[in-house]
Coordinates of N, CA and C in Angstrom, one line a residue:
M13 N 79.3 136.6 76.7 CA 80.5 136.3 76.5 C 81.5 137.7 76.3
T14 N 82.6 137.4 76.8 CA 83.4 138.7 76.6 C 84.4 138.6 75.9
G15 N 85.1 139.5 75.0 CA 85.9 139.4 73.8 C 87.0 138.4 74.0
G16 N 87.5 138.1 74.9 CA 88.6 137.0 75.2 C 88.3 135.5 74.9
E17 N 86.9 135.3 75.2 CA 86.3 133.7 75.3 C 86.5 133.1 73.9
S18 N 86.4 131.7 74.1 CA 86.3 131.0 73.1 C 85.0 130.5 72.5
Q19 N 84.8 130.2 71.4 CA 83.4 129.5 70.9 C 83.5 128.3 69.9
R20 N 82.6 127.3 69.9 CA 82.6 126.6 69.1 C 82.6 127.0 67.6
L21 N 83.3 126.2 66.9 CA 83.7 126.7 65.4 C 82.4 126.8 64.3
D22 N 81.5 126.0 64.7 CA 80.5 125.5 63.9 C 79.5 126.6 64.4
K23 N 79.3 127.1 65.8 CA 78.3 128.1 66.0 C 78.9 129.5 65.4
W24 N 80.3 129.6 65.7 CA 80.8 130.8 64.9 C 80.4 130.9 63.6
L25 N 80.6 130.0 62.8 CA 80.6 130.0 61.4 C 79.1 130.4 60.9
W26 N 78.2 130.0 61.9 CA 76.7 130.3 61.7 C 76.2 131.7 62.4
F27 N 76.9 131.8 63.5 CA 76.8 133.3 63.8 C 77.1 134.4 62.6
A28 N 78.6 134.4 62.3 CA 79.1 135.1 61.2 C 78.2 135.0 59.5
R29 N 77.3 134.1 59.6 CA 76.5 134.1 58.5 C 77.4 133.7 57.1
F30 N 78.4 132.6 57.7 CA 79.2 131.9 56.6 C 78.0 130.7 56.0
C31 N 77.1 130.1 56.8 CA 76.2 129.1 56.7 C 75.0 129.5 56.8
K32 N 74.0 129.1 56.1 CA 72.8 129.2 56.6 C 72.0 128.5 57.9
T33 N 72.4 127.4 58.2 CA 72.2 126.5 59.3 C 73.6 125.9 60.0
R34 N 73.3 125.9 61.2 CA 74.1 125.2 62.1 C 74.7 123.9 61.5
S35 N 73.8 123.4 61.3 CA 74.2 121.9 60.7 C 74.9 121.9 59.2
L36 N 74.7 123.0 58.8 CA 75.6 123.0 57.3 C 77.0 123.7 57.9
A37 N 77.0 124.4 58.7 CA 78.4 124.8 59.2 C 79.2 123.5 59.9
Q38 N 78.4 122.6 60.6 CA 78.9 121.4 61.2 C 79.5 120.6 59.9
K39 N 78.9 120.4 58.8 CA 78.9 119.6 57.6 C 80.4 120.4 56.7
L40 N 80.3 121.6 56.8 CA 81.5 122.3 56.2 C 82.9 122.0 57.1
C41 N 82.5 121.8 58.7 CA 83.9 121.5 59.3 C 84.1 120.2 59.3
E42 N 83.4 119.3 58.9 CA 83.6 117.7 59.1 C 84.2 117.5 57.5
G43 N 83.8 118.4 56.7 CA 84.3 118.1 55.4 C 85.7 118.4 54.9
G44 N 86.2 119.2 56.1 CA 87.7 119.9 55.9 C 87.6 120.9 55.0
H45 N 86.7 121.8 54.9 CA 86.6 122.8 54.2 C 87.0 124.2 55.0
V46 N 87.2 123.9 56.3 CA 87.9 125.0 57.0 C 89.2 125.0 57.7
K47 N 90.2 125.9 57.8 CA 91.4 125.6 58.2 C 92.0 126.8 58.9
R48 N 92.6 126.4 60.2 CA 93.2 127.3 61.0 C 94.8 127.5 60.8
D49 N 95.3 128.7 60.4 CA 96.7 128.4 60.3 C 97.2 127.3 59.5
G50 N 96.6 126.8 58.5 CA 97.0 125.9 57.7 C 96.4 124.6 57.8
Q51 N 96.1 124.4 59.1 CA 95.3 123.1 59.5 C 94.1 122.8 59.5
S52 N 93.7 121.7 58.9 CA 92.4 121.5 58.8 C 91.6 121.7 60.2
L53 N 90.5 121.7 60.1 CA 89.5 121.7 61.6 C 88.4 120.9 61.1
T54 N 88.3 119.5 61.4 CA 87.4 118.7 61.0 C 86.1 118.6 62.1
K55 N 86.8 119.0 63.2 CA 85.6 119.0 64.4 C 84.8 120.1 64.8
P56 N 83.4 120.2 64.7 CA 82.7 121.2 64.6 C 82.8 121.9 66.0
A57 N 83.5 121.2 67.2 CA 83.4 121.6 68.6 C 84.9 122.4 68.7
T58 N 85.3 122.5 67.7 CA 86.8 123.1 67.9 C 86.8 124.6 68.3
P59 N 87.4 124.9 69.3 CA 87.0 126.3 69.7 C 88.0 127.5 69.0
V60 N 87.2 128.6 68.7 CA 88.2 129.4 67.9 C 87.7 130.9 68.8
K61 N 88.7 131.6 68.9 CA 88.9 132.8 69.8 C 89.4 134.1 68.9
P62 N 89.1 135.3 69.5 CA 89.8 136.2 68.7 C 91.1 136.0 68.6
G63 N 91.4 136.6 66.9 CA 92.8 136.6 66.7 C 93.2 135.7 65.5
D64 N 92.4 134.5 65.7 CA 92.7 133.2 64.9 C 92.3 133.6 63.4
C65 N 93.2 133.0 62.6 CA 92.8 133.1 61.2 C 92.3 131.8 60.6
L66 N 91.1 132.3 60.1 CA 90.6 131.0 59.1 C 90.4 131.0 57.8
S67 N 90.4 130.0 57.1 CA 90.3 130.1 55.8 C 89.1 128.9 55.6
V68 N 88.0 129.6 54.8 CA 87.1 129.0 54.5 C 86.7 128.6 53.3
V69 N 86.3 127.6 52.8 CA 86.2 127.3 51.2 C 84.8 127.3 51.1
L70 N 84.1 128.2 50.4 CA 82.6 128.0 50.3 C 82.7 127.8 48.8
G71 N 82.1 126.5 48.4 CA 81.9 126.4 46.6 C 83.3 126.8 46.2
P72 N 83.1 127.3 45.0 CA 84.7 127.8 44.2 C 85.3 129.0 44.8
V73 N 84.8 129.7 46.0 CA 85.5 130.6 46.5 C 86.2 130.5 47.9
R74 N 87.4 130.8 48.1 CA 88.2 130.6 49.6 C 88.3 132.1 50.2
R75 N 87.8 132.2 51.4 CA 87.8 133.4 52.2 C 88.6 133.5 53.3
T76 N 89.5 134.2 53.3 CA 90.3 134.4 54.6 C 89.7 135.3 55.6
V77 N 89.6 135.1 56.8 CA 88.8 135.8 57.8 C 89.8 135.8 59.0
I78 N 89.9 136.9 59.7 CA 90.3 136.9 61.1 C 89.2 137.0 62.1
V79 N 89.0 136.2 63.1 CA 88.0 136.1 64.4 C 88.5 137.5 65.0
Q80 N 87.3 138.4 65.2 CA 87.5 139.6 66.0 C 86.5 139.2 67.2
A81 N 85.6 138.5 67.2 CA 84.7 138.6 68.5 C 84.2 137.1 68.2
P82 N 83.7 136.5 69.6 CA 82.7 135.5 69.5 C 81.2 136.2 69.1
G83 N 80.3 135.4 68.7 CA 79.3 135.6 68.4 C 78.2 135.5 69.7
L84 N 77.3 136.3 69.8 CA 76.3 136.1 71.1 C 75.0 135.9 70.3
R85 N 74.5 135.8 69.2 CA 73.5 135.5 68.5 C 73.5 135.6 67.1
R86 N 72.8 135.0 66.3 CA 72.7 135.5 64.7 C 71.7 136.4 64.6
G87 N 72.6 137.3 64.2 CA 71.8 138.8 64.1 C 71.8 139.1 62.6
P88 N 71.5 140.6 62.2 CA 71.5 140.8 60.9 C 73.1 140.8 60.4
A89 N 73.1 140.8 59.1 CA 74.5 140.8 58.1 C 75.3 141.8 58.8
P90 N 75.1 142.8 59.2 CA 75.9 144.3 59.4 C 76.5 143.8 61.0
E91 N 75.8 143.2 61.9 CA 76.2 142.6 63.3 C 77.2 141.4 62.8
A92 N 76.7 140.3 61.9 CA 77.5 139.2 61.8 C 78.9 140.0 61.2
Q93 N 79.2 140.8 60.3 CA 80.3 141.3 60.0 C 81.2 141.8 61.0
T94 N 80.9 142.6 62.2 CA 81.5 142.9 63.2 C 82.3 141.6 63.8
L95 N 82.1 140.3 63.4 CA 82.8 139.3 64.2 C 84.0 138.9 63.4
Y96 N 84.4 139.5 62.2 CA 85.6 139.1 61.6 C 86.0 140.5 60.9
T97 N 87.3 140.1 60.4 CA 87.6 141.1 59.4 C 88.0 140.1 58.3
E98 N 88.3 140.7 57.0 CA 88.7 139.9 56.1 C 89.9 140.7 55.3
P99 N 91.2 140.3 55.7 CA 92.3 141.3 55.2 C 92.7 141.1 53.6
E100 N 91.9 140.4 52.9 CA 92.2 140.2 51.5 C 90.9 139.6 51.0
P101 N 90.6 140.2 49.7 CA 89.3 139.5 49.1 C 89.3 138.2 48.8
P102 N 87.9 137.6 48.5 CA 87.8 136.0 48.3 C 88.8 135.9 46.9
E103 N 89.3 134.6 47.1 CA 90.0 134.0 46.2 C 89.2 133.1 45.4
R104 N 89.4 133.0 44.5 CA 88.2 132.1 43.3 C 89.1 131.1 43.0
L105 N 88.8 129.8 43.3 CA 89.6 128.7 43.5 C 89.6 127.9 41.7
R106 N 88.6 128.0 41.2 CA 88.2 127.3 40.0 C 87.8 128.4 38.9
D107 N 88.0 128.2 37.5 CA 87.6 128.9 36.8 C 86.1 129.0 36.6
P108 N 85.6 129.6 36.4 CA 83.9 129.8 36.7 C 83.5 129.2 35.0
V109 N 84.1 129.3 33.8 CA 83.6 128.8 32.6 C 83.8 127.3 32.7
M110 N 84.7 126.6 32.9 CA 85.3 125.0 33.1 C 85.4 124.5 34.5
E111 N 84.5 123.5 34.5 CA 85.0 122.4 36.0 C 84.5 121.2 35.7
G112 N 85.5 120.6 35.8 CA 85.6 119.1 35.9 C 85.2 118.7 34.1
G113 N 85.6 119.5 33.2 CA 85.9 119.2 31.8 C 84.3 119.3 31.4
A114 N 83.5 120.1 32.2 CA 82.2 120.5 31.1 C 81.9 122.0 31.3
L115 N 81.2 122.5 30.6 CA 80.9 123.8 30.3 C 79.8 124.2 31.4
L116 N 80.0 125.1 32.1 CA 79.1 125.3 33.1 C 78.2 126.6 32.1
R117 N 76.5 126.1 32.7 CA 75.7 127.1 32.1 C 75.8 128.5 33.1
P118 N 75.5 129.6 32.9 CA 74.7 130.6 33.6 C 73.7 130.2 34.3
A119 N 73.4 130.6 35.9 CA 72.6 130.4 36.3 C 71.2 130.9 35.9
G120 N 70.1 130.3 35.8 CA 68.9 130.8 35.7 C 68.4 130.8 34.3
L121 N 69.1 129.8 33.4 CA 68.7 129.8 31.9 C 67.9 128.5 31.7
G122 N 67.6 127.9 32.7 CA 66.8 126.6 32.3 C 67.5 125.4 32.1
R123 N 66.8 124.5 31.3 CA 67.5 122.9 30.9 C 68.3 123.3 29.7
P124 N 69.5 122.7 29.3 CA 69.9 122.9 28.0 C 69.2 122.4 26.9
T125 N 69.3 123.2 25.8 CA 68.6 122.7 24.6 C 69.3 121.5 23.9
K126 N 68.7 121.0 22.9 CA 69.7 119.6 22.4 C 70.6 120.3 21.5
R127 N 70.5 121.7 21.1 CA 71.9 122.3 20.5 C 72.9 122.2 21.6
D128 N 72.7 122.9 22.9 CA 73.6 122.8 23.9 C 74.2 121.4 24.3
R129 N 73.3 120.4 24.2 CA 73.6 119.3 24.5 C 74.8 118.6 23.3
R130 N 74.4 118.9 22.2 CA 75.2 118.5 21.1 C 76.9 119.2 21.3
A131 N 76.6 120.7 21.5 CA 78.1 121.1 21.4 C 78.7 120.7 22.6
L132 N 77.9 120.3 23.9 CA 78.7 119.8 24.9 C 79.2 118.4 24.7
E133 N 78.7 117.5 24.0 CA 79.2 116.2 23.5 C 80.2 116.5 22.5
H134 N 80.1 117.6 21.6 CA 81.4 118.0 20.7 C 82.3 118.4 21.6
F135 N 82.2 119.3 22.4 CA 83.4 119.7 23.2 C 84.2 118.3 23.9
K136 N 83.5 117.7 24.8 CA 83.8 116.3 25.4 C 84.5 115.3 24.4
G137 N 84.2 115.2 23.2 CA 84.6 114.5 22.2 C 83.7 113.3 22.2
Q138 N 82.6 113.1 22.5 CA 81.6 112.1 22.4 C 80.8 112.2 21.1
D139 N 81.2 112.9 20.0 CA 80.2 112.8 18.8 C 80.7 111.6 17.8

């Protein structure tokens, strides 16, 4: 592919390492988590070309990137980072401590204890 050609959105997201698999990239598109110039792209086959500004929501983070080139393969991370530029740092969408009225536990701490459960119930007003 030359620099001016377009590429399927799901393939580009996979090549640029925004998703681990192409099927996850398709689900990301179909879920409305990818926007180009403010318009939601819900079809994975939507073509993207160099110069397009994409907004991708990955969990609690929104990343805004500008497509620099179509991908030729899913290579190592340094190669994938040449496919886009990120003009601004990722934007956090939600407060990491509170989400949906429940306290979030830091990853890797295992199951909540009885004391944690009681504190959560007290916080929710269910005691």
